[in-house]
Amino acid sequence: MKVQLDSSVSERLPQFSLGILQYSNASVSDSPKMLQGRINYYVESLRLAHDTANLTEIEGIREWRACFKQVGIDPSRYRPSSEALLRRLLQGNPFFWINSAVDVNNFFSVLHALPFGIYDVNHLAGDITCRLGHAEDVYEGLNGREVNMEGKLLLADGNGAFGSPIVDSKRSCVTEQSSTLLQVIFFHEKMEQSKKEEIVGSVGRMFTEINGGELTHSSIVTA
């Protein structure tokens, strides 16, 4: 499965990149108590260090809002998924447990203040392109709403749009029946290459520690 950046994105965000990790034979289940404890502890430490008033000054949140503005997306109307998740947690809402794959993914999104996506490869078709949305790019989001992705950053396969740093689609969602997975990290333009490589490495190690299986591919995709 090849992942590439379209010129509609790279022309507006020349330093934008994606971290790509592919897993096979993963075993998705309820998150183990150890992981739940670690995540809850981290969420409490976040609440002590930050509040919603200074959320947009957190490194990663600030840079991703700037990326959205550069491609013509209003970040106050359509928030990066990492910001939306952090905002919920800082408002006192509990971490929303789904399954071991999605929970690890969301933990890393909060930890690094970056949008992360996790997708079931068996529900994807062909190669994947990160591009700006067209008028026909509409899908049912994980939030249960129909999402119009025209003009927004998204991931598309042979069947159309399925993912985004805003909200992903139900079509590609990971369940306990999923075993072949694609994980995408949306890196903002200001992040150093060495930091990207460090994040990709640590994500791959922890993901397979929790979900088993093998990391079959990892790379950083640039223009």
Short mmCIF file of N, CA and C in Angstrom, two decimals, residues 93-194:
data_model
loop_
_atom_site.label_atom_id
_atom_site.label_comp_id
_atom_site.label_asym_id
_atom_site.label_seq_id
_atom_site.Cartn_x
_atom_site.Cartn_y
_atom_site.Cartn_z
N ASN A 93 -13.84 15.91 31.01
CA ASN A 93 -14.47 14.69 30.49
C ASN A 93 -13.50 13.51 30.59
N PRO A 94 -14.00 12.30 30.82
CA PRO A 94 -13.11 11.14 30.91
C PRO A 94 -12.57 10.75 29.55
N PHE A 95 -11.44 10.05 29.56
CA PHE A 95 -10.89 9.47 28.33
C PHE A 95 -11.92 8.48 27.80
N PHE A 96 -12.18 8.53 26.51
CA PHE A 96 -13.24 7.71 25.91
C PHE A 96 -12.66 6.40 25.42
N TRP A 97 -12.87 5.32 26.17
CA TRP A 97 -12.28 4.02 25.86
C TRP A 97 -13.03 3.34 24.72
N ILE A 98 -12.31 2.86 23.72
CA ILE A 98 -12.93 2.19 22.57
C ILE A 98 -12.39 0.77 22.42
N ASN A 99 -11.11 0.66 22.12
CA ASN A 99 -10.43 -0.64 22.10
C ASN A 99 -8.93 -0.38 22.15
N SER A 100 -8.16 -1.44 22.26
CA SER A 100 -6.73 -1.28 22.52
C SER A 100 -5.99 -0.55 21.40
N ALA A 101 -6.43 -0.70 20.16
CA ALA A 101 -5.77 0.00 19.05
C ALA A 101 -6.12 1.49 19.05
N VAL A 102 -7.40 1.79 19.15
CA VAL A 102 -7.85 3.19 19.12
C VAL A 102 -7.37 3.93 20.37
N ASP A 103 -7.38 3.27 21.52
CA ASP A 103 -6.97 3.93 22.76
C ASP A 103 -5.49 4.31 22.74
N VAL A 104 -4.63 3.41 22.26
CA VAL A 104 -3.21 3.74 22.13
C VAL A 104 -3.04 4.89 21.15
N ASN A 105 -3.76 4.83 20.05
CA ASN A 105 -3.70 5.88 19.04
C ASN A 105 -4.08 7.24 19.64
N ASN A 106 -5.17 7.27 20.40
CA ASN A 106 -5.62 8.53 21.00
C ASN A 106 -4.66 9.01 22.09
N PHE A 107 -4.06 8.07 22.82
CA PHE A 107 -3.07 8.44 23.83
C PHE A 107 -1.90 9.16 23.18
N PHE A 108 -1.38 8.62 22.09
CA PHE A 108 -0.26 9.26 21.41
C PHE A 108 -0.67 10.62 20.83
N SER A 109 -1.91 10.74 20.37
CA SER A 109 -2.38 12.02 19.86
C SER A 109 -2.35 13.09 20.95
N VAL A 110 -2.78 12.72 22.15
CA VAL A 110 -2.76 13.65 23.28
C VAL A 110 -1.32 13.92 23.72
N LEU A 111 -0.51 12.87 23.80
CA LEU A 111 0.87 12.99 24.26
C LEU A 111 1.68 13.94 23.39
N HIS A 112 1.52 13.84 22.07
CA HIS A 112 2.34 14.63 21.15
C HIS A 112 1.57 15.82 20.57
N ALA A 113 0.30 15.98 20.92
CA ALA A 113 -0.54 17.07 20.40
C ALA A 113 -0.52 17.08 18.87
N LEU A 114 -0.69 15.88 18.29
CA LEU A 114 -0.73 15.70 16.84
C LEU A 114 -1.95 14.86 16.47
N PRO A 115 -2.59 15.13 15.35
CA PRO A 115 -3.65 14.23 14.88
C PRO A 115 -3.05 12.87 14.49
N PHE A 116 -3.68 11.81 14.94
CA PHE A 116 -3.31 10.44 14.60
C PHE A 116 -4.54 9.75 14.02
N GLY A 117 -4.33 8.88 13.03
CA GLY A 117 -5.42 8.07 12.51
C GLY A 117 -5.04 6.60 12.55
N ILE A 118 -6.02 5.74 12.81
CA ILE A 118 -5.79 4.28 12.76
C ILE A 118 -6.92 3.68 11.94
N TYR A 119 -6.55 2.85 10.95
CA TYR A 119 -7.52 2.39 9.95
C TYR A 119 -7.39 0.89 9.70
N ASP A 120 -8.53 0.26 9.40
CA ASP A 120 -8.57 -1.16 9.06
C ASP A 120 -8.26 -1.30 7.57
N VAL A 121 -7.10 -1.90 7.27
CA VAL A 121 -6.66 -2.01 5.87
C VAL A 121 -7.65 -2.82 5.04
N ASN A 122 -8.34 -3.77 5.64
CA ASN A 122 -9.29 -4.59 4.89
C ASN A 122 -10.50 -3.81 4.41
N HIS A 123 -10.66 -2.59 4.91
CA HIS A 123 -11.75 -1.74 4.45
C HIS A 123 -11.25 -0.61 3.56
N LEU A 124 -9.98 -0.71 3.14
CA LEU A 124 -9.40 0.27 2.22
C LEU A 124 -9.12 -0.40 0.89
N ALA A 125 -9.06 0.43 -0.16
CA ALA A 125 -8.87 -0.10 -1.51
C ALA A 125 -7.75 0.65 -2.23
N GLY A 126 -6.67 -0.06 -2.55
CA GLY A 126 -5.60 0.53 -3.35
C GLY A 126 -4.72 1.50 -2.60
N ASP A 127 -4.01 2.33 -3.34
CA ASP A 127 -3.09 3.29 -2.75
C ASP A 127 -3.83 4.46 -2.13
N ILE A 128 -3.11 5.21 -1.30
CA ILE A 128 -3.72 6.28 -0.52
C ILE A 128 -3.05 7.61 -0.84
N THR A 129 -3.87 8.63 -0.97
CA THR A 129 -3.38 9.97 -1.25
C THR A 129 -3.88 10.93 -0.17
N CYS A 130 -2.97 11.77 0.32
CA CYS A 130 -3.36 12.87 1.20
C CYS A 130 -3.54 14.10 0.32
N ARG A 131 -4.75 14.63 0.29
CA ARG A 131 -5.06 15.76 -0.59
C ARG A 131 -6.09 16.67 0.05
N LEU A 132 -6.43 17.74 -0.65
CA LEU A 132 -7.54 18.59 -0.22
C LEU A 132 -8.83 18.05 -0.84
N GLY A 133 -9.90 18.15 -0.08
CA GLY A 133 -11.16 17.54 -0.48
C GLY A 133 -11.85 18.22 -1.65
N HIS A 134 -12.61 17.40 -2.39
CA HIS A 134 -13.44 17.89 -3.48
C HIS A 134 -14.91 17.92 -3.04
N ALA A 135 -15.76 18.43 -3.89
CA ALA A 135 -17.18 18.58 -3.55
C ALA A 135 -17.83 17.23 -3.21
N GLU A 136 -17.36 16.15 -3.87
CA GLU A 136 -17.98 14.84 -3.66
C GLU A 136 -17.43 14.11 -2.44
N ASP A 137 -16.47 14.69 -1.75
CA ASP A 137 -15.86 14.02 -0.60
C ASP A 137 -16.71 14.21 0.66
N VAL A 138 -17.66 13.31 0.82
CA VAL A 138 -18.58 13.32 1.97
C VAL A 138 -18.58 11.92 2.56
N TYR A 139 -18.49 11.80 3.89
CA TYR A 139 -18.58 10.47 4.51
C TYR A 139 -19.20 10.56 5.89
N GLU A 140 -19.61 9.41 6.38
CA GLU A 140 -20.15 9.34 7.73
C GLU A 140 -18.97 9.29 8.71
N GLY A 141 -18.88 10.27 9.57
CA GLY A 141 -17.76 10.36 10.50
C GLY A 141 -17.96 9.47 11.72
N LEU A 142 -16.87 9.27 12.44
CA LEU A 142 -16.94 8.50 13.68
C LEU A 142 -17.83 9.19 14.72
N ASN A 143 -18.07 10.49 14.52
CA ASN A 143 -18.96 11.22 15.42
C ASN A 143 -20.44 11.01 15.07
N GLY A 144 -20.71 10.17 14.04
CA GLY A 144 -22.08 9.88 13.66
C GLY A 144 -22.70 10.89 12.72
N ARG A 145 -21.94 11.91 12.35
CA ARG A 145 -22.47 12.94 11.46
C ARG A 145 -21.94 12.76 10.05
N GLU A 146 -22.71 13.23 9.08
CA GLU A 146 -22.21 13.28 7.71
C GLU A 146 -21.27 14.46 7.60
N VAL A 147 -20.05 14.20 7.14
CA VAL A 147 -19.01 15.22 7.12
C VAL A 147 -18.69 15.59 5.68
N ASN A 148 -18.81 16.87 5.36
CA ASN A 148 -18.44 17.38 4.03
C ASN A 148 -16.98 17.82 4.10
N MET A 149 -16.11 17.16 3.32
CA MET A 149 -14.67 17.39 3.41
C MET A 149 -14.14 18.30 2.30
N GLU A 150 -15.01 18.96 1.58
CA GLU A 150 -14.54 19.84 0.51
C GLU A 150 -13.59 20.91 1.08
N GLY A 151 -12.40 21.03 0.47
CA GLY A 151 -11.43 22.04 0.89
C GLY A 151 -10.65 21.70 2.14
N LYS A 152 -10.87 20.50 2.69
CA LYS A 152 -10.20 20.11 3.93
C LYS A 152 -9.16 19.03 3.67
N LEU A 153 -8.16 18.98 4.52
CA LEU A 153 -7.14 17.94 4.42
C LEU A 153 -7.78 16.57 4.65
N LEU A 154 -7.45 15.62 3.79
CA LEU A 154 -8.02 14.28 3.97
C LEU A 154 -7.12 13.21 3.39
N LEU A 155 -7.46 11.97 3.72
CA LEU A 155 -6.87 10.78 3.13
C LEU A 155 -7.92 10.13 2.25
N ALA A 156 -7.52 9.69 1.05
CA ALA A 156 -8.47 9.04 0.15
C ALA A 156 -7.83 7.79 -0.45
N ASP A 157 -8.65 6.74 -0.61
CA ASP A 157 -8.21 5.53 -1.30
C ASP A 157 -8.98 5.41 -2.61
N GLY A 158 -8.99 4.22 -3.18
CA GLY A 158 -9.69 4.03 -4.45
C GLY A 158 -11.19 4.24 -4.38
N ASN A 159 -11.76 4.21 -3.17
CA ASN A 159 -13.20 4.41 -2.99
C ASN A 159 -13.54 5.81 -2.49
N GLY A 160 -12.55 6.69 -2.40
CA GLY A 160 -12.81 8.05 -1.97
C GLY A 160 -12.26 8.35 -0.59
N ALA A 161 -12.71 9.47 -0.03
CA ALA A 161 -12.20 9.95 1.26
C ALA A 161 -12.58 9.01 2.40
N PHE A 162 -11.64 8.82 3.35
CA PHE A 162 -11.95 7.98 4.51
C PHE A 162 -11.32 8.48 5.81
N GLY A 163 -10.39 9.41 5.74
CA GLY A 163 -9.71 9.86 6.95
C GLY A 163 -9.31 11.31 6.85
N SER A 164 -8.97 11.89 7.99
CA SER A 164 -8.64 13.31 8.03
C SER A 164 -8.06 13.65 9.40
N PRO A 165 -7.24 14.71 9.48
CA PRO A 165 -6.82 15.19 10.80
C PRO A 165 -7.95 15.89 11.57
N ILE A 166 -9.15 15.89 11.01
CA ILE A 166 -10.31 16.47 11.70
C ILE A 166 -11.15 15.35 12.31
N VAL A 167 -11.68 14.46 11.47
CA VAL A 167 -12.47 13.32 11.94
C VAL A 167 -12.39 12.22 10.88
N ASP A 168 -12.29 10.98 11.34
CA ASP A 168 -12.20 9.84 10.42
C ASP A 168 -13.59 9.29 10.11
N SER A 169 -13.62 8.39 9.12
CA SER A 169 -14.90 7.82 8.69
C SER A 169 -15.19 6.51 9.41
N LYS A 170 -16.46 6.17 9.46
CA LYS A 170 -16.86 4.87 10.01
C LYS A 170 -16.39 3.73 9.11
N ARG A 171 -16.31 4.01 7.80
CA ARG A 171 -15.95 2.96 6.84
C ARG A 171 -14.64 2.27 7.20
N SER A 172 -13.67 3.02 7.65
CA SER A 172 -12.33 2.48 7.87
C SER A 172 -12.00 2.24 9.33
N CYS A 173 -12.99 2.30 10.21
CA CYS A 173 -12.72 2.25 11.65
C CYS A 173 -12.20 0.87 12.07
N VAL A 174 -11.40 0.87 13.13
CA VAL A 174 -10.80 -0.35 13.67
C VAL A 174 -11.69 -0.92 14.77
N THR A 175 -11.98 -2.21 14.66
CA THR A 175 -12.79 -2.91 15.66
C THR A 175 -11.99 -4.10 16.19
N GLU A 176 -12.60 -4.89 17.06
CA GLU A 176 -11.92 -6.07 17.60
C GLU A 176 -11.77 -7.16 16.54
N GLN A 177 -12.39 -7.01 15.40
CA GLN A 177 -12.21 -7.95 14.29
C GLN A 177 -11.06 -7.55 13.37
N SER A 178 -10.51 -6.37 13.56
CA SER A 178 -9.45 -5.86 12.70
C SER A 178 -8.10 -6.46 13.09
N SER A 179 -7.27 -6.78 12.10
CA SER A 179 -5.94 -7.31 12.40
C SER A 179 -4.84 -6.72 11.53
N THR A 180 -5.19 -6.20 10.35
CA THR A 180 -4.22 -5.55 9.48
C THR A 180 -4.53 -4.06 9.49
N LEU A 181 -3.61 -3.28 10.03
CA LEU A 181 -3.91 -1.89 10.36
C LEU A 181 -2.94 -0.91 9.71
N LEU A 182 -3.44 0.26 9.42
CA LEU A 182 -2.64 1.38 8.93
C LEU A 182 -2.77 2.52 9.94
N GLN A 183 -1.63 3.03 10.40
CA GLN A 183 -1.62 4.18 11.32
C GLN A 183 -0.96 5.36 10.62
N VAL A 184 -1.59 6.51 10.72
CA VAL A 184 -1.07 7.71 10.08
C VAL A 184 -0.90 8.80 11.14
N ILE A 185 0.30 9.39 11.16
CA ILE A 185 0.59 10.52 12.05
C ILE A 185 0.68 11.76 11.17
N PHE A 186 -0.09 12.78 11.48
CA PHE A 186 -0.07 14.03 10.72
C PHE A 186 0.91 14.99 11.39
N PHE A 187 2.10 15.13 10.79
CA PHE A 187 3.13 16.01 11.36
C PHE A 187 2.97 17.43 10.83
N HIS A 188 3.00 18.41 11.73
CA HIS A 188 2.94 19.81 11.29
C HIS A 188 4.29 20.24 10.70
N GLU A 189 4.31 21.42 10.12
CA GLU A 189 5.47 21.87 9.36
C GLU A 189 6.69 22.21 10.22
N LYS A 190 6.49 22.52 11.48
CA LYS A 190 7.60 23.00 12.31
C LYS A 190 8.38 21.87 12.99
N MET A 191 7.95 20.63 12.84
CA MET A 191 8.60 19.55 13.57
C MET A 191 9.88 19.10 12.88
N GLU A 192 10.94 18.94 13.69
CA GLU A 192 12.23 18.48 13.18
C GLU A 192 12.16 17.03 12.73
N GLN A 193 12.97 16.69 11.71
CA GLN A 193 12.99 15.33 11.20
C GLN A 193 13.35 14.31 12.28
N SER A 194 14.31 14.65 13.13
CA SER A 194 14.74 13.72 14.18
C SER A 194 13.61 13.42 15.15
#
